[in-house]
Tab-separated table of C-alpha atoms and ligand atoms in Angstrom:
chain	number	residue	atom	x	y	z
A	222	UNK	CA	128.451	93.339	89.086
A	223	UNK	CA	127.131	94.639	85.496
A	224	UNK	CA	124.985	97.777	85.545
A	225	UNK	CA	123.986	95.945	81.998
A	226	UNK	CA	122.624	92.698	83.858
A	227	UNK	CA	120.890	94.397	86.556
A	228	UNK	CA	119.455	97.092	84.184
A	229	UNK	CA	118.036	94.084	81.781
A	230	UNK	CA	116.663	92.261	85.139
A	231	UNK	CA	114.999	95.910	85.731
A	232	UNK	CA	113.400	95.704	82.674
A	233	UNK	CA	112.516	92.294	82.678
A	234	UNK	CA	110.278	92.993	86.198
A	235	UNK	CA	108.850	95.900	84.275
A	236	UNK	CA	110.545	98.218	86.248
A	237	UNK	CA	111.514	101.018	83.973
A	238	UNK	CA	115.230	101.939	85.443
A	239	UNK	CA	115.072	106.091	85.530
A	240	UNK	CA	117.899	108.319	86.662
A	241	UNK	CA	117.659	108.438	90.372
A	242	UNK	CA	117.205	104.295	90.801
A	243	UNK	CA	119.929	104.213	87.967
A	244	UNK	CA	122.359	106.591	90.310
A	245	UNK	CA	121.467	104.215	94.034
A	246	UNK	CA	122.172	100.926	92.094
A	247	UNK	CA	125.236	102.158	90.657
A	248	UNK	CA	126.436	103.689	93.912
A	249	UNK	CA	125.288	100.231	95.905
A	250	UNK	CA	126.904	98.289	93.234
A	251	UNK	CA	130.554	100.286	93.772
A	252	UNK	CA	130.726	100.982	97.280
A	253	UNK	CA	131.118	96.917	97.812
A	254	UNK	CA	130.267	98.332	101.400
A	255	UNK	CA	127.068	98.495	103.180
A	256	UNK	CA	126.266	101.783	103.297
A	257	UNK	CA	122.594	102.339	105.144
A	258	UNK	CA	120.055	105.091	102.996
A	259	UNK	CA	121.371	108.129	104.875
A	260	UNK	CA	124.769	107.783	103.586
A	261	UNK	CA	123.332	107.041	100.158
A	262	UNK	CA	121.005	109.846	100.042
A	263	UNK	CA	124.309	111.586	100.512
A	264	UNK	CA	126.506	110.247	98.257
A	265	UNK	CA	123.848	110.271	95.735
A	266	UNK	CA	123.308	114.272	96.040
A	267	UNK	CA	126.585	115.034	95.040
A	268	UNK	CA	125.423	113.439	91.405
A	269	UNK	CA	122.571	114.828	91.447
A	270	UNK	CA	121.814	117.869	93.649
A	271	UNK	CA	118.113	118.087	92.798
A	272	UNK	CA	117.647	114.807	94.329
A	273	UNK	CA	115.828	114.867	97.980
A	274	UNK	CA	115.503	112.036	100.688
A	275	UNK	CA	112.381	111.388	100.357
A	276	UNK	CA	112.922	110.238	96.598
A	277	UNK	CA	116.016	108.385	97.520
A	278	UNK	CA	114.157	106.155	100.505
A	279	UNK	CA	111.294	105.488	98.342
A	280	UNK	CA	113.341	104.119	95.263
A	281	UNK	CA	115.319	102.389	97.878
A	282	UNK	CA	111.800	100.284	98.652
A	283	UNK	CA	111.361	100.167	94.983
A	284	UNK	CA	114.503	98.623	94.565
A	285	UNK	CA	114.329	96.347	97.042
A	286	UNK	CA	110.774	95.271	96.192
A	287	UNK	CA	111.847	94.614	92.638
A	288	UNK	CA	114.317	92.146	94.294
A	289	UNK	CA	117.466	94.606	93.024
A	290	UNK	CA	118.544	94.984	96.946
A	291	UNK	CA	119.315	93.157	99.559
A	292	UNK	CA	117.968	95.321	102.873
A	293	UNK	CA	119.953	94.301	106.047
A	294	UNK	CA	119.661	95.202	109.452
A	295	UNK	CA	122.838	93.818	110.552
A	296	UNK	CA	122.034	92.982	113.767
A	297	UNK	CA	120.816	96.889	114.621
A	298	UNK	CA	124.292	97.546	115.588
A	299	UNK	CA	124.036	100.932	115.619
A	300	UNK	CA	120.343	101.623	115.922
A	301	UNK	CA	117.846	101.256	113.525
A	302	UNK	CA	119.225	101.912	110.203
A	303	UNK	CA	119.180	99.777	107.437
A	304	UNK	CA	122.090	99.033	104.863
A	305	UNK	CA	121.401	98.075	101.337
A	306	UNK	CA	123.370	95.736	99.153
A	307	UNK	CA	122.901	94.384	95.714
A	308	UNK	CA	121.750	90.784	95.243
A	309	UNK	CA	124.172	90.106	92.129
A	310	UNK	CA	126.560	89.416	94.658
A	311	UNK	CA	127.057	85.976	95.643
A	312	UNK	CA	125.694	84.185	98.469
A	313	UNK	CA	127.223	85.387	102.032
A	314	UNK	CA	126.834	85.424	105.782
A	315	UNK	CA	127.579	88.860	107.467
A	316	UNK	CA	129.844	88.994	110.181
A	317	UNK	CA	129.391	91.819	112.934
A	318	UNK	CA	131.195	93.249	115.477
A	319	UNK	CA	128.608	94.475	118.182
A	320	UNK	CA	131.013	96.633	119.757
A	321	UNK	CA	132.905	98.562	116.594
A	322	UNK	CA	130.006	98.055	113.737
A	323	UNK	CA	133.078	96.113	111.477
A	324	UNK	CA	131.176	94.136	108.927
A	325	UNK	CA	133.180	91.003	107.603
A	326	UNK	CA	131.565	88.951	104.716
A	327	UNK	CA	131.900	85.221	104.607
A	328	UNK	CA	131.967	83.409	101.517
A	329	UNK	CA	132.017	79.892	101.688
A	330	UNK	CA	130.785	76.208	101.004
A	331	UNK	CA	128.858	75.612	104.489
A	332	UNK	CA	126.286	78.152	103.388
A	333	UNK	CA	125.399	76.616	99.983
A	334	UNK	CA	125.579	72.962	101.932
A	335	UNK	CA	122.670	74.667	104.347
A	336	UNK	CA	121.039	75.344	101.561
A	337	UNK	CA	120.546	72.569	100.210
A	338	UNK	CA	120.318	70.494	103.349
A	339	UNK	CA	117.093	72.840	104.239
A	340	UNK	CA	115.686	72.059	100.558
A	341	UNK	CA	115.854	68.874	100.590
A	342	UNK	CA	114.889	68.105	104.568
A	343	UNK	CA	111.635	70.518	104.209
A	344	UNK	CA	111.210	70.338	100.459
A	345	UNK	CA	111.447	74.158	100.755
A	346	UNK	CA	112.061	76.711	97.538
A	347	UNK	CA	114.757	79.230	98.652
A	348	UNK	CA	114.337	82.327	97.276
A	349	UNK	CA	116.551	84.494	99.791
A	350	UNK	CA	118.688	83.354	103.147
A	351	UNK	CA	120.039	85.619	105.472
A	352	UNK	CA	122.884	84.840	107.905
A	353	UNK	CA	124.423	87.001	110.397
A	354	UNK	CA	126.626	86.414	113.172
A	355	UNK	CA	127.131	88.673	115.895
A	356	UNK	CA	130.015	89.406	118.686
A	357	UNK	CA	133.466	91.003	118.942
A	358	UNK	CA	136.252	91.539	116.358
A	359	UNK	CA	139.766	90.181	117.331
A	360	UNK	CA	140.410	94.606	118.097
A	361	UNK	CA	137.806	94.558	120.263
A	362	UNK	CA	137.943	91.397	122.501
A	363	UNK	CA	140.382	93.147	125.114
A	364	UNK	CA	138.833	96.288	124.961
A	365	UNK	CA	135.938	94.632	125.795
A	366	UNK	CA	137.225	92.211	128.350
A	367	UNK	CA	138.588	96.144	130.209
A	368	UNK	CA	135.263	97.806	130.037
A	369	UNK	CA	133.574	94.936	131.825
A	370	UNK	CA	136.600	94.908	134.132
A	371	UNK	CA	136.121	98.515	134.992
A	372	UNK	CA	132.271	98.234	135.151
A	373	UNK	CA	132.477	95.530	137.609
A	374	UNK	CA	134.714	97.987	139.028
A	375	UNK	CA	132.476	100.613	139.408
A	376	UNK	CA	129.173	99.080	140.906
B	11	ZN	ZN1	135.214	95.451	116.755
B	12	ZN	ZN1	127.316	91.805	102.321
């Protein structure tokens, strides 16, 4: 995940890559998590104290407009925050646990064979697919499975 090739792809698109956009990719690029723009406003200030939110959510948009960022809402599980990841990565589905917030990533041949299938059936140019699946982690399935027990319980 070369700060080189996504700095060159900057610069390609015209987008001139300055210190604050330089500090988000790099930190989106590491944390190999999906870490929504609060936590990155965070994580960014302790490079660079001078930076404020504001700054940080609008070269978020930036970034994402220049097609640098992916912006995910997986599924809302935990209101209405949105988590940013780079699109050098490969293709993926995200997998998310409604009850926990665990995000799983799954890599795998299926996704490119839907891919093609939906080119070819609707003669359709793919220029970004999203997949998420929702429910409840193998931790939470019994946990689960109690707190509807005790709700039933309850009414
Ligand atoms: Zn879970
Ligand atoms: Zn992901």
């Amino acid at each position: 995940m070369a700060v080189e090739t996504t700095k060159s792809s900057l610069q390609l698109q015209g987008v001139r890559l300055t210190r604050q956009r330089k500090i988000l990719l790099d930190l989106i690029d590491k944390s190999g998590k999906h870490l929504d723009a609060e936590s990155l406003y965070q994580l960014a200030r302790l490079q660079d104290p001078k930076l404020n939110r504001v700054t940080v959510y609008r070269t978020l948009k930036m970034l994402k407009v220049g097609g640098l960022v992916d912006e995910l809402d997986l599924m809302h599980h935990s209101g209405d925050q949105h988590y940013y990841e780079t699109r050098m990565k490969r293709e993926h589905a995200h997998i998310i646990c409604l009850r926990c917030g665990k995000v799983e990533e799954f890599f795998g041949e299926p996704l490119l064979q839907i891919r093609k299938q939906v080119e070819e059936m609707f003669g359709f140019q793919i220029l970004l697919t999203r997949t998420e699946i929702g429910g409840y982690c193998a931790t939470c399935q019994p946990q689960r499975a109690q707190e509807l027990d005790e709700a039933a319980v309850g009414a």
